[in-house]
PDB file of C-alpha atoms in Angstrom:
ATOM      1  CA  MET A   1       4.120  56.695 -48.279  1.00  0.00           C
ATOM      2  CA  THR A   2       6.987  54.447 -49.523  1.00  0.00           C
ATOM      3  CA  GLN A   3       6.313  52.642 -52.244  1.00  0.00           C
ATOM      4  CA  THR A   4       9.080  49.227 -52.777  1.00  0.00           C
ATOM      5  CA  PRO A   5       8.511  47.939 -56.265  1.00  0.00           C
ATOM      6  CA  LEU A   6       8.627  44.121 -56.520  1.00  0.00           C
ATOM      7  CA  GLU A   7       8.257  41.683 -58.700  1.00  0.00           C
ATOM      8  CA  PRO A   8       4.880  40.771 -60.561  1.00  0.00           C
ATOM      9  CA  GLY A   9       3.159  37.975 -58.412  1.00  0.00           C
ATOM     10  CA  THR A  10       4.891  38.510 -54.797  1.00  0.00           C
ATOM     11  CA  PRO A  11       2.309  39.493 -51.825  1.00  0.00           C
ATOM     12  CA  GLY A  12       2.493  43.991 -51.757  1.00  0.00           C
ATOM     13  CA  PRO A  13       4.001  45.896 -49.392  1.00  0.00           C
ATOM     14  CA  LEU A  14       2.864  46.387 -45.948  1.00  0.00           C
ATOM     15  CA  ASN A  15       0.918  49.365 -44.824  1.00  0.00           C
ATOM     16  CA  ILE A  16       1.141  48.979 -40.914  1.00  0.00           C
ATOM     17  CA  LEU A  17      -0.558  51.378 -38.127  1.00  0.00           C
ATOM     18  CA  ILE A  18       1.049  50.841 -34.395  1.00  0.00           C
ATOM     19  CA  VAL A  19      -1.251  51.987 -31.276  1.00  0.00           C
ATOM     20  CA  ASP A  20       0.033  52.381 -28.284  1.00  0.00           C
ATOM     21  CA  ASP A  21       0.478  55.062 -25.683  1.00  0.00           C
ATOM     22  CA  SER A  22       3.837  54.297 -25.006  1.00  0.00           C
ATOM     23  CA  ALA A  23       5.996  55.672 -27.595  1.00  0.00           C
ATOM     24  CA  MET A  24       8.884  54.089 -26.874  1.00  0.00           C
ATOM     25  CA  MET A  25       6.522  50.165 -27.901  1.00  0.00           C
ATOM     26  CA  ARG A  26       6.429  51.958 -31.041  1.00  0.00           C
ATOM     27  CA  ALA A  27       9.482  52.343 -31.559  1.00  0.00           C
ATOM     28  CA  VAL A  28      10.745  49.265 -30.560  1.00  0.00           C
ATOM     29  CA  ILE A  29       7.991  47.094 -32.162  1.00  0.00           C
ATOM     30  CA  LYS A  30       8.763  49.200 -35.616  1.00  0.00           C
ATOM     31  CA  ARG A  31      12.269  48.562 -35.460  1.00  0.00           C
ATOM     32  CA  ALA A  32      11.466  45.133 -34.809  1.00  0.00           C
ATOM     33  CA  ALA A  33       9.085  44.762 -38.153  1.00  0.00           C
ATOM     34  CA  ALA A  34      11.647  47.201 -39.348  1.00  0.00           C
ATOM     35  CA  MET A  35      14.605  43.855 -38.605  1.00  0.00           C
ATOM     36  CA  THR A  36      11.964  41.116 -40.602  1.00  0.00           C
ATOM     37  CA  GLY A  37      13.083  42.327 -43.721  1.00  0.00           C
ATOM     38  CA  LEU A  38       9.467  41.846 -45.819  1.00  0.00           C
ATOM     39  CA  PRO A  39       8.282  44.005 -47.505  1.00  0.00           C
ATOM     40  CA  LEU A  40       6.940  47.144 -45.692  1.00  0.00           C
ATOM     41  CA  GLY A  41       5.466  49.480 -47.103  1.00  0.00           C
ATOM     42  CA  ALA A  42       4.316  52.892 -44.442  1.00  0.00           C
ATOM     43  CA  VAL A  43       4.759  52.443 -40.807  1.00  0.00           C
ATOM     44  CA  LEU A  44       2.538  54.511 -38.718  1.00  0.00           C
ATOM     45  CA  GLU A  45       2.069  56.046 -35.385  1.00  0.00           C
ATOM     46  CA  ALA A  46      -1.165  56.617 -33.058  1.00  0.00           C
ATOM     47  CA  ALA A  47      -1.065  56.913 -29.547  1.00  0.00           C
ATOM     48  CA  ASN A  48      -4.210  56.075 -28.354  1.00  0.00           C
ATOM     49  CA  GLY A  49      -7.334  54.837 -30.266  1.00  0.00           C
ATOM     50  CA  ARG A  50      -9.261  58.554 -31.448  1.00  0.00           C
ATOM     51  CA  GLU A  51      -5.532  58.970 -33.402  1.00  0.00           C
ATOM     52  CA  ALA A  52      -5.981  55.913 -35.001  1.00  0.00           C
ATOM     53  CA  LEU A  53      -9.235  55.884 -36.862  1.00  0.00           C
ATOM     54  CA  ARG A  54      -8.147  59.659 -37.809  1.00  0.00           C
ATOM     55  CA  LEU A  55      -5.417  58.090 -39.692  1.00  0.00           C
ATOM     56  CA  LEU A  56      -7.397  54.822 -41.261  1.00  0.00           C
ATOM     57  CA  GLU A  57     -10.013  57.132 -42.212  1.00  0.00           C
ATOM     58  CA  THR A  58      -7.156  59.301 -44.193  1.00  0.00           C
ATOM     59  CA  THR A  59      -4.250  57.123 -45.527  1.00  0.00           C
ATOM     60  CA  PRO A  60      -4.457  53.517 -46.811  1.00  0.00           C
ATOM     61  CA  ILE A  61      -3.589  50.703 -43.696  1.00  0.00           C
ATOM     62  CA  HIS A  62      -3.227  47.216 -44.794  1.00  0.00           C
ATOM     63  CA  ALA A  63      -2.637  46.641 -40.656  1.00  0.00           C
ATOM     64  CA  VAL A  64      -3.128  47.842 -37.174  1.00  0.00           C
ATOM     65  CA  PHE A  65      -1.403  46.826 -34.235  1.00  0.00           C
ATOM     66  CA  THR A  66      -2.733  47.990 -31.272  1.00  0.00           C
ATOM     67  CA  ASP A  67      -2.364  48.063 -27.870  1.00  0.00           C
ATOM     68  CA  ILE A  68      -5.534  47.103 -25.770  1.00  0.00           C
ATOM     69  CA  ASN A  69      -4.886  49.276 -22.220  1.00  0.00           C
ATOM     70  CA  MET A  70      -4.320  53.932 -23.556  1.00  0.00           C
ATOM     71  CA  PRO A  71      -6.152  56.415 -22.876  1.00  0.00           C
ATOM     72  CA  VAL A  72      -8.766  57.630 -24.928  1.00  0.00           C
ATOM     73  CA  MET A  73      -9.931  54.964 -26.513  1.00  0.00           C
ATOM     74  CA  ASN A  74      -8.993  51.715 -25.684  1.00  0.00           C
ATOM     75  CA  GLY A  75      -8.003  49.038 -28.463  1.00  0.00           C
ATOM     76  CA  LEU A  76     -11.073  47.294 -28.238  1.00  0.00           C
ATOM     77  CA  ASP A  77     -12.750  49.999 -28.743  1.00  0.00           C
ATOM     78  CA  LEU A  78     -10.717  50.718 -31.391  1.00  0.00           C
ATOM     79  CA  LEU A  79     -11.221  47.660 -32.849  1.00  0.00           C
ATOM     80  CA  ARG A  80     -15.361  48.071 -32.421  1.00  0.00           C
ATOM     81  CA  GLU A  81     -15.378  51.514 -34.281  1.00  0.00           C
ATOM     82  CA  ILE A  82     -13.258  49.174 -36.984  1.00  0.00           C
ATOM     83  CA  ALA A  83     -15.302  47.127 -37.251  1.00  0.00           C
ATOM     84  CA  ALA A  84     -18.547  49.157 -37.910  1.00  0.00           C
ATOM     85  CA  ARG A  85     -16.692  51.487 -40.591  1.00  0.00           C
ATOM     86  CA  PRO A  86     -17.637  48.886 -43.579  1.00  0.00           C
ATOM     87  CA  GLN A  87     -14.598  50.388 -45.292  1.00  0.00           C
ATOM     88  CA  LEU A  88     -12.199  49.245 -43.450  1.00  0.00           C
ATOM     89  CA  ALA A  89     -13.319  45.052 -43.402  1.00  0.00           C
ATOM     90  CA  ASP A  90     -10.114  44.951 -44.858  1.00  0.00           C
ATOM     91  CA  VAL A  91      -7.869  46.028 -42.509  1.00  0.00           C
ATOM     92  CA  LEU A  92      -5.909  43.043 -40.431  1.00  0.00           C
ATOM     93  CA  ARG A  93      -6.477  43.345 -36.661  1.00  0.00           C
ATOM     94  CA  VAL A  94      -3.036  42.286 -34.009  1.00  0.00           C
ATOM     95  CA  ILE A  95      -3.568  43.298 -30.781  1.00  0.00           C
ATOM     96  CA  ILE A  96      -0.327  43.472 -28.762  1.00  0.00           C
ATOM     97  CA  SER A  97      -0.602  43.564 -25.083  1.00  0.00           C
ATOM     98  CA  THR A  98      -0.173  42.542 -21.587  1.00  0.00           C
ATOM     99  CA  ASP A  99      -2.889  41.190 -21.165  1.00  0.00           C
ATOM    100  CA  GLY A 100      -3.414  37.555 -22.098  1.00  0.00           C
ATOM    101  CA  SER A 101      -6.573  36.453 -20.255  1.00  0.00           C
ATOM    102  CA  THR A 102      -8.835  33.746 -22.022  1.00  0.00           C
ATOM    103  CA  THR A 103     -11.473  36.669 -21.579  1.00  0.00           C
ATOM    104  CA  ARG A 104      -9.962  39.560 -23.826  1.00  0.00           C
ATOM    105  CA  ARG A 105      -8.698  37.111 -26.245  1.00  0.00           C
ATOM    106  CA  ALA A 106     -12.251  35.585 -26.797  1.00  0.00           C
ATOM    107  CA  GLU A 107     -13.120  39.642 -27.054  1.00  0.00           C
ATOM    108  CA  ALA A 108     -10.517  39.907 -29.715  1.00  0.00           C
ATOM    109  CA  GLU A 109     -12.293  37.279 -31.500  1.00  0.00           C
ATOM    110  CA  GLN A 110     -15.218  38.116 -31.878  1.00  0.00           C
ATOM    111  CA  LEU A 111     -13.374  41.703 -33.376  1.00  0.00           C
ATOM    112  CA  ARG A 112     -11.869  39.984 -36.081  1.00  0.00           C
ATOM    113  CA  VAL A 113      -8.504  39.591 -34.340  1.00  0.00           C
ATOM    114  CA  SER A 114      -6.477  37.665 -36.781  1.00  0.00           C
ATOM    115  CA  LEU A 115      -3.509  37.382 -34.280  1.00  0.00           C
ATOM    116  CA  TYR A 116      -2.414  37.875 -30.810  1.00  0.00           C
ATOM    117  CA  VAL A 117       0.396  39.032 -29.677  1.00  0.00           C
ATOM    118  CA  GLU A 118       1.591  39.542 -25.933  1.00  0.00           C
ATOM    119  CA  LYS A 119       3.808  41.823 -24.504  1.00  0.00           C
ATOM    120  CA  PRO A 120       6.842  40.628 -23.378  1.00  0.00           C
ATOM    121  CA  PHE A 121       7.916  39.663 -26.723  1.00  0.00           C
ATOM    122  CA  ARG A 122      10.411  38.413 -28.284  1.00  0.00           C
ATOM    123  CA  PRO A 123      11.546  40.330 -32.070  1.00  0.00           C
ATOM    124  CA  GLU A 124      12.303  37.698 -33.666  1.00  0.00           C
ATOM    125  CA  VAL A 125       8.255  37.072 -33.207  1.00  0.00           C
ATOM    126  CA  MET A 126       6.959  39.906 -34.565  1.00  0.00           C
ATOM    127  CA  LYS A 127       8.735  37.488 -37.984  1.00  0.00           C
ATOM    128  CA  ASP A 128       5.806  35.514 -37.924  1.00  0.00           C
ATOM    129  CA  VAL A 129       3.654  37.955 -37.327  1.00  0.00           C
ATOM    130  CA  LEU A 130       4.488  40.206 -39.831  1.00  0.00           C
ATOM    131  CA  SER A 131       5.215  37.214 -42.727  1.00  0.00           C
ATOM    132  CA  GLU A 132       1.446  36.126 -41.976  1.00  0.00           C
ATOM    133  CA  LEU A 133      -0.102  39.106 -42.056  1.00  0.00           C
ATOM    134  CA  VAL A 134       2.443  39.837 -45.501  1.00  0.00           C
ATOM    135  CA  ALA A 135       0.358  36.497 -46.925  1.00  0.00           C
ATOM    136  CA  ARG A 136      -2.442  36.725 -46.593  1.00  0.00           C
ATOM    137  CA  ARG A 137      -2.202  40.361 -49.094  1.00  0.00           C
ATOM    138  CA  PRO A 138      -2.850  40.018 -52.398  1.00  0.00           C
ATOM    139  CA  PRO A 139       0.084  40.053 -54.986  1.00  0.00           C
ATOM    140  CA  VAL A 140       0.674  42.675 -57.196  1.00  0.00           C
ATOM    141  CA  GLY A 141       0.225  42.242 -61.158  1.00  0.00           C
TER     142      GLY A 141
ATOM    143  CA  MET B   1     -14.086  26.744  -4.304  1.00  0.00           C
ATOM    144  CA  SER B   2     -13.636  30.218  -4.758  1.00  0.00           C
ATOM    145  CA  SER B   3     -13.162  32.416  -8.593  1.00  0.00           C
ATOM    146  CA  PRO B   4     -10.011  33.156  -9.770  1.00  0.00           C
ATOM    147  CA  ASN B   5     -10.717  36.360 -10.388  1.00  0.00           C
ATOM    148  CA  SER B   6     -11.484  36.846  -6.381  1.00  0.00           C
ATOM    149  CA  SER B   7      -9.845  38.847  -3.896  1.00  0.00           C
ATOM    150  CA  ARG B   8      -9.625  35.516  -1.468  1.00  0.00           C
ATOM    151  CA  ASP B   9      -6.983  34.113  -4.282  1.00  0.00           C
ATOM    152  CA  ALA B  10      -4.876  37.395  -4.710  1.00  0.00           C
ATOM    153  CA  LEU B  11      -4.353  37.643  -0.664  1.00  0.00           C
ATOM    154  CA  PRO B  12      -0.374  37.890  -0.688  1.00  0.00           C
ATOM    155  CA  SER B  13       1.504  34.285   0.272  1.00  0.00           C
ATOM    156  CA  ALA B  14       4.294  32.437  -0.429  1.00  0.00           C
ATOM    157  CA  SER B  15       3.087  31.915  -3.593  1.00  0.00           C
ATOM    158  CA  THR B  16       3.047  35.232  -4.454  1.00  0.00           C
ATOM    159  CA  GLU B  17       6.032  36.510  -4.262  1.00  0.00           C
ATOM    160  CA  VAL B  18       7.492  33.575  -7.041  1.00  0.00           C
ATOM    161  CA  GLU B  19       4.620  35.023  -9.256  1.00  0.00           C
ATOM    162  CA  LEU B  20       6.014  38.179  -9.052  1.00  0.00           C
ATOM    163  CA  CYS B  21       9.311  37.319  -9.329  1.00  0.00           C
ATOM    164  CA  ASP B  22       8.588  34.982 -12.242  1.00  0.00           C
ATOM    165  CA  ALA B  23       6.985  37.520 -14.362  1.00  0.00           C
ATOM    166  CA  LEU B  24       9.876  40.320 -13.947  1.00  0.00           C
ATOM    167  CA  VAL B  25      12.124  37.450 -14.886  1.00  0.00           C
ATOM    168  CA  ALA B  26       9.860  36.929 -17.764  1.00  0.00           C
ATOM    169  CA  VAL B  27      10.016  40.072 -18.894  1.00  0.00           C
ATOM    170  CA  ALA B  28      13.264  40.618 -17.866  1.00  0.00           C
ATOM    171  CA  GLU B  29      14.528  37.795 -20.083  1.00  0.00           C
ATOM    172  CA  ASN B  30      11.886  38.155 -23.029  1.00  0.00           C
ATOM    173  CA  SER B  31      12.428  42.479 -23.846  1.00  0.00           C
ATOM    174  CA  LEU B  32      15.542  43.563 -21.950  1.00  0.00           C
ATOM    175  CA  PHE B  33      17.896  40.236 -22.349  1.00  0.00           C
ATOM    176  CA  ALA B  34      18.428  41.369 -18.776  1.00  0.00           C
ATOM    177  CA  LEU B  35      19.043  38.312 -16.480  1.00  0.00           C
ATOM    178  CA  ALA B  36      16.217  38.608 -13.339  1.00  0.00           C
ATOM    179  CA  GLU B  37      16.479  36.513 -10.264  1.00  0.00           C
ATOM    180  CA  PRO B  38      15.424  36.605  -6.551  1.00  0.00           C
ATOM    181  CA  MET B  39      17.743  37.807  -3.862  1.00  0.00           C
ATOM    182  CA  GLU B  40      17.843  35.619  -0.689  1.00  0.00           C
ATOM    183  CA  ASP B  41      18.693  38.395   1.581  1.00  0.00           C
ATOM    184  CA  TRP B  42      18.118  42.097   0.479  1.00  0.00           C
ATOM    185  CA  SER B  43      19.509  43.932   3.301  1.00  0.00           C
ATOM    186  CA  VAL B  44      22.627  42.145   2.951  1.00  0.00           C
ATOM    187  CA  GLU B  45      23.440  42.783  -0.577  1.00  0.00           C
ATOM    188  CA  CYS B  46      21.606  47.210  -0.680  1.00  0.00           C
ATOM    189  CA  ALA B  47      24.272  46.770   2.519  1.00  0.00           C
ATOM    190  CA  ARG B  48      27.192  46.052   0.698  1.00  0.00           C
ATOM    191  CA  SER B  49      26.617  48.000  -2.370  1.00  0.00           C
ATOM    192  CA  GLY B  50      25.955  51.109  -0.382  1.00  0.00           C
ATOM    193  CA  PRO B  51      21.928  52.754  -1.792  1.00  0.00           C
ATOM    194  CA  PRO B  52      22.435  54.082  -5.256  1.00  0.00           C
ATOM    195  CA  ALA B  53      23.726  57.224  -5.573  1.00  0.00           C
ATOM    196  CA  ALA B  54      21.013  58.561  -8.821  1.00  0.00           C
ATOM    197  CA  GLY B  55      18.654  57.073  -6.914  1.00  0.00           C
ATOM    198  CA  TRP B  56      15.452  55.258  -7.965  1.00  0.00           C
ATOM    199  CA  TYR B  57      13.012  55.427 -10.144  1.00  0.00           C
ATOM    200  CA  LEU B  58       9.550  54.033  -8.652  1.00  0.00           C
ATOM    201  CA  SER B  59       7.221  52.933 -11.376  1.00  0.00           C
ATOM    202  CA  THR B  60       2.998  51.563 -10.576  1.00  0.00           C
ATOM    203  CA  VAL B  61       0.899  50.427 -12.199  1.00  0.00           C
ATOM    204  CA  GLY B  62      -2.811  49.957 -11.035  1.00  0.00           C
ATOM    205  CA  PHE B  63      -5.343  47.488 -12.057  1.00  0.00           C
ATOM    206  CA  ARG B  64      -9.266  46.847 -11.476  1.00  0.00           C
ATOM    207  CA  GLY B  65     -10.816  43.939 -12.420  1.00  0.00           C
ATOM    208  CA  GLY B  66     -12.350  40.902  -9.673  1.00  0.00           C
ATOM    209  CA  PHE B  67     -10.116  43.191  -6.585  1.00  0.00           C
ATOM    210  CA  ILE B  68      -8.121  46.447  -7.449  1.00  0.00           C
ATOM    211  CA  GLY B  69      -4.244  47.138  -6.905  1.00  0.00           C
ATOM    212  CA  ALA B  70      -1.552  48.063  -7.756  1.00  0.00           C
ATOM    213  CA  ILE B  71       2.169  46.617  -8.797  1.00  0.00           C
ATOM    214  CA  GLU B  72       5.445  48.767  -7.782  1.00  0.00           C
ATOM    215  CA  LEU B  73       8.373  48.446  -9.255  1.00  0.00           C
ATOM    216  CA  ALA B  74      11.935  50.310  -7.993  1.00  0.00           C
ATOM    217  CA  VAL B  75      14.761  50.748  -9.997  1.00  0.00           C
ATOM    218  CA  ASP B  76      18.504  51.116  -9.305  1.00  0.00           C
ATOM    219  CA  ALA B  77      17.768  54.319 -11.600  1.00  0.00           C
ATOM    220  CA  ASP B  78      21.142  54.286 -13.571  1.00  0.00           C
ATOM    221  CA  LEU B  79      19.947  50.145 -14.587  1.00  0.00           C
ATOM    222  CA  LEU B  80      16.346  51.757 -15.217  1.00  0.00           C
ATOM    223  CA  ARG B  81      18.337  53.997 -18.075  1.00  0.00           C
ATOM    224  CA  GLN B  82      20.626  50.935 -18.891  1.00  0.00           C
ATOM    225  CA  LEU B  83      17.485  48.739 -19.457  1.00  0.00           C
ATOM    226  CA  CYS B  84      16.309  51.499 -21.064  1.00  0.00           C
ATOM    227  CA  MET B  85      18.567  51.804 -24.389  1.00  0.00           C
ATOM    228  CA  ALA B  86      18.935  48.284 -24.670  1.00  0.00           C
ATOM    229  CA  PHE B  87      15.234  48.055 -24.871  1.00  0.00           C
ATOM    230  CA  ALA B  88      15.230  50.993 -27.353  1.00  0.00           C
ATOM    231  CA  GLY B  89      18.378  49.779 -29.053  1.00  0.00           C
ATOM    232  CA  LEU B  90      20.747  53.378 -28.843  1.00  0.00           C
ATOM    233  CA  PRO B  91      23.936  52.882 -28.211  1.00  0.00           C
ATOM    234  CA  PRO B  92      25.358  52.702 -24.295  1.00  0.00           C
ATOM    235  CA  ASP B  93      26.880  56.302 -24.461  1.00  0.00           C
ATOM    236  CA  GLY B  94      24.085  57.453 -26.766  1.00  0.00           C
ATOM    237  CA  PRO B  95      22.208  60.523 -25.492  1.00  0.00           C
ATOM    238  CA  LEU B  96      18.634  59.662 -23.455  1.00  0.00           C
ATOM    239  CA  ALA B  97      15.887  62.009 -23.510  1.00  0.00           C
ATOM    240  CA  GLU B  98      14.206  62.079 -19.501  1.00  0.00           C
ATOM    241  CA  GLU B  99      10.491  61.159 -20.844  1.00  0.00           C
ATOM    242  CA  HIS B 100      11.965  57.761 -22.487  1.00  0.00           C
ATOM    243  CA  VAL B 101      13.508  56.622 -19.192  1.00  0.00           C
ATOM    244  CA  LEU B 102      10.193  57.919 -17.869  1.00  0.00           C
ATOM    245  CA  ASP B 103       7.923  56.389 -20.840  1.00  0.00           C
ATOM    246  CA  PHE B 104       9.903  53.181 -20.880  1.00  0.00           C
ATOM    247  CA  GLY B 105       9.513  52.937 -16.995  1.00  0.00           C
ATOM    248  CA  GLY B 106       5.976  53.318 -17.215  1.00  0.00           C
ATOM    249  CA  GLU B 107       6.194  50.024 -19.936  1.00  0.00           C
ATOM    250  CA  LEU B 108       8.342  47.929 -17.608  1.00  0.00           C
ATOM    251  CA  ALA B 109       6.080  48.598 -15.055  1.00  0.00           C
ATOM    252  CA  ASN B 110       2.820  47.676 -17.229  1.00  0.00           C
ATOM    253  CA  MET B 111       4.496  44.520 -18.250  1.00  0.00           C
ATOM    254  CA  VAL B 112       5.515  43.173 -14.825  1.00  0.00           C
ATOM    255  CA  CYS B 113       1.740  43.567 -13.697  1.00  0.00           C
ATOM    256  CA  GLY B 114       0.141  42.734 -17.509  1.00  0.00           C
ATOM    257  CA  THR B 115       2.251  39.205 -17.155  1.00  0.00           C
ATOM    258  CA  TRP B 116       1.883  39.094 -13.562  1.00  0.00           C
ATOM    259  CA  LEU B 117      -2.056  39.096 -13.994  1.00  0.00           C
ATOM    260  CA  THR B 118      -2.258  37.292 -16.663  1.00  0.00           C
ATOM    261  CA  ARG B 119      -1.035  34.284 -15.406  1.00  0.00           C
ATOM    262  CA  ARG B 120      -2.112  34.136 -11.834  1.00  0.00           C
ATOM    263  CA  CYS B 121      -5.705  34.623 -13.688  1.00  0.00           C
ATOM    264  CA  PRO B 122      -5.981  33.408 -16.685  1.00  0.00           C
ATOM    265  CA  SER B 123      -9.887  33.879 -17.532  1.00  0.00           C
ATOM    266  CA  GLY B 124      -9.725  37.167 -15.662  1.00  0.00           C
ATOM    267  CA  ARG B 125     -10.858  40.366 -17.050  1.00  0.00           C
ATOM    268  CA  PHE B 126      -8.681  43.576 -15.487  1.00  0.00           C
ATOM    269  CA  ASP B 127      -7.499  47.451 -16.687  1.00  0.00           C
ATOM    270  CA  LEU B 128      -4.845  48.485 -16.268  1.00  0.00           C
ATOM    271  CA  ASP B 129      -4.335  52.685 -15.496  1.00  0.00           C
ATOM    272  CA  ALA B 130      -1.985  55.149 -17.027  1.00  0.00           C
ATOM    273  CA  PRO B 131       1.717  54.068 -15.312  1.00  0.00           C
ATOM    274  CA  ARG B 132       3.221  56.917 -12.969  1.00  0.00           C
ATOM    275  CA  VAL B 133       6.857  57.083 -13.041  1.00  0.00           C
ATOM    276  CA  LEU B 134       9.215  59.529 -11.212  1.00  0.00           C
ATOM    277  CA  GLN B 135      12.044  59.853  -9.252  1.00  0.00           C
ATOM    278  CA  THR B 136      13.729  59.793  -5.491  1.00  0.00           C
ATOM    279  CA  PRO B 137      16.517  59.632  -4.063  1.00  0.00           C
ATOM    280  CA  ARG B 138      14.726  57.179  -1.493  1.00  0.00           C
ATOM    281  CA  LEU B 139      12.532  54.605  -0.820  1.00  0.00           C
ATOM    282  CA  PRO B 140       9.369  55.677   0.406  1.00  0.00           C
ATOM    283  CA  ALA B 141       7.619  54.284   3.504  1.00  0.00           C
ATOM    284  CA  PRO B 142       5.907  51.147   3.186  1.00  0.00           C
ATOM    285  CA  PRO B 143       1.861  52.611   2.236  1.00  0.00           C
ATOM    286  CA  PHE B 144      -1.422  53.280   4.494  1.00  0.00           C
ATOM    287  CA  ALA B 145      -2.455  50.922   6.813  1.00  0.00           C
ATOM    288  CA  GLY B 146      -4.056  48.135   6.102  1.00  0.00           C
ATOM    289  CA  ALA B 147      -3.130  47.526   2.850  1.00  0.00           C
ATOM    290  CA  SER B 148      -2.032  44.081   2.068  1.00  0.00           C
ATOM    291  CA  GLN B 149       1.040  43.400   0.435  1.00  0.00           C
ATOM    292  CA  ALA B 150       3.127  41.489  -1.250  1.00  0.00           C
ATOM    293  CA  GLU B 151       6.765  42.246  -1.650  1.00  0.00           C
ATOM    294  CA  LEU B 152      10.444  40.838  -2.574  1.00  0.00           C
ATOM    295  CA  TRP B 153      13.144  42.127  -4.322  1.00  0.00           C
ATOM    296  CA  VAL B 154      14.805  41.056  -7.561  1.00  0.00           C
ATOM    297  CA  SER B 155      18.521  41.243  -8.917  1.00  0.00           C
ATOM    298  CA  LEU B 156      18.178  42.537 -11.911  1.00  0.00           C
ATOM    299  CA  ASN B 157      21.365  42.318 -13.528  1.00  0.00           C
ATOM    300  CA  ASP B 158      22.834  42.166 -11.175  1.00  0.00           C
ATOM    301  CA  VAL B 159      21.130  45.118  -9.033  1.00  0.00           C
ATOM    302  CA  PRO B 160      18.371  45.451  -6.489  1.00  0.00           C
ATOM    303  CA  THR B 161      15.209  45.873  -7.462  1.00  0.00           C
ATOM    304  CA  ARG B 162      11.834  46.349  -5.136  1.00  0.00           C
ATOM    305  CA  VAL B 163       8.257  44.658  -7.055  1.00  0.00           C
ATOM    306  CA  ARG B 164       5.402  45.009  -4.255  1.00  0.00           C
ATOM    307  CA  LEU B 165       1.834  44.369  -4.928  1.00  0.00           C
ATOM    308  CA  LEU B 166      -0.389  46.325  -3.122  1.00  0.00           C
ATOM    309  CA  LEU B 167      -4.014  45.472  -2.484  1.00  0.00           C
ATOM    310  CA  SER B 168      -7.136  48.072  -1.580  1.00  0.00           C
ATOM    311  CA  PRO B 169      -8.158  47.366   1.580  1.00  0.00           C
ATOM    312  CA  ASP B 170     -11.685  45.624   0.770  1.00  0.00           C
ATOM    313  CA  GLY B 171      -9.997  44.413  -2.117  1.00  0.00           C
ATOM    314  CA  GLN B 172     -12.873  44.877  -3.727  1.00  0.00           C
ATOM    315  CA  ALA B 173     -13.540  46.088  -7.523  1.00  0.00           C
TER     316      ALA B 173
END
């Protein structure tokens, strides 16, 4: 895991997990996140909710970016599983999906999703999202 | 007044074609940095430019909710590869694996479908199937009889691109 040395008092690096069944979309999100220049730690990937859960159970992850429509386990089921695990209570949750309906947003709110990003999104949106997540991380030192 | 999720509201009309075009424009501008605009007469443009030498990629995404159907995109094969490179931030003259093109084709259809559904039925709830993408030398004939559909041609980076909406015959979930 990459650890970026930081000044005391600054937010710690963010380990993130990107969950999407499209490898291309995962790469786009990863690249957009890297371009923000914000303090990122490890950037992990999963193709569905089940793979994501395995990573969450074995690796310290601070924020999950997940699509909704995925095979094996969809994004909402993943978020329900996260919500059911007390050890994952502090994991920040972001949905990145083409589905921007009010119904889905209401479901997401019930599952303590911090931010909801609609695809397609401009790369600069990722900076806003990560800035907000980084601000929620406890400071280093 | 019918529910926004009902099939009656989804029946193709002139506004449906505008909505589909707007969805593709939004995806093109926000994710692809490409220019999309409606074509007035696709047959004229295709006649002038001739069928694409490399054929087409046909991407289909099914959806299920208040009504059932699918969005189908037919994209010039060379154009889809170019858009894929741009989307992934790859050098335009570099290698490109076919699996990446297929992945991108599916994601493109996924974004157009999701954008259209979100705008069409803002309070609806739809599940999208995994996209299916295939390469074909020419476009297949229209699907089964009885399926209501809307079809339009859009100029995507000056290349004719077809967007089609297919609805199940009874339109019910």
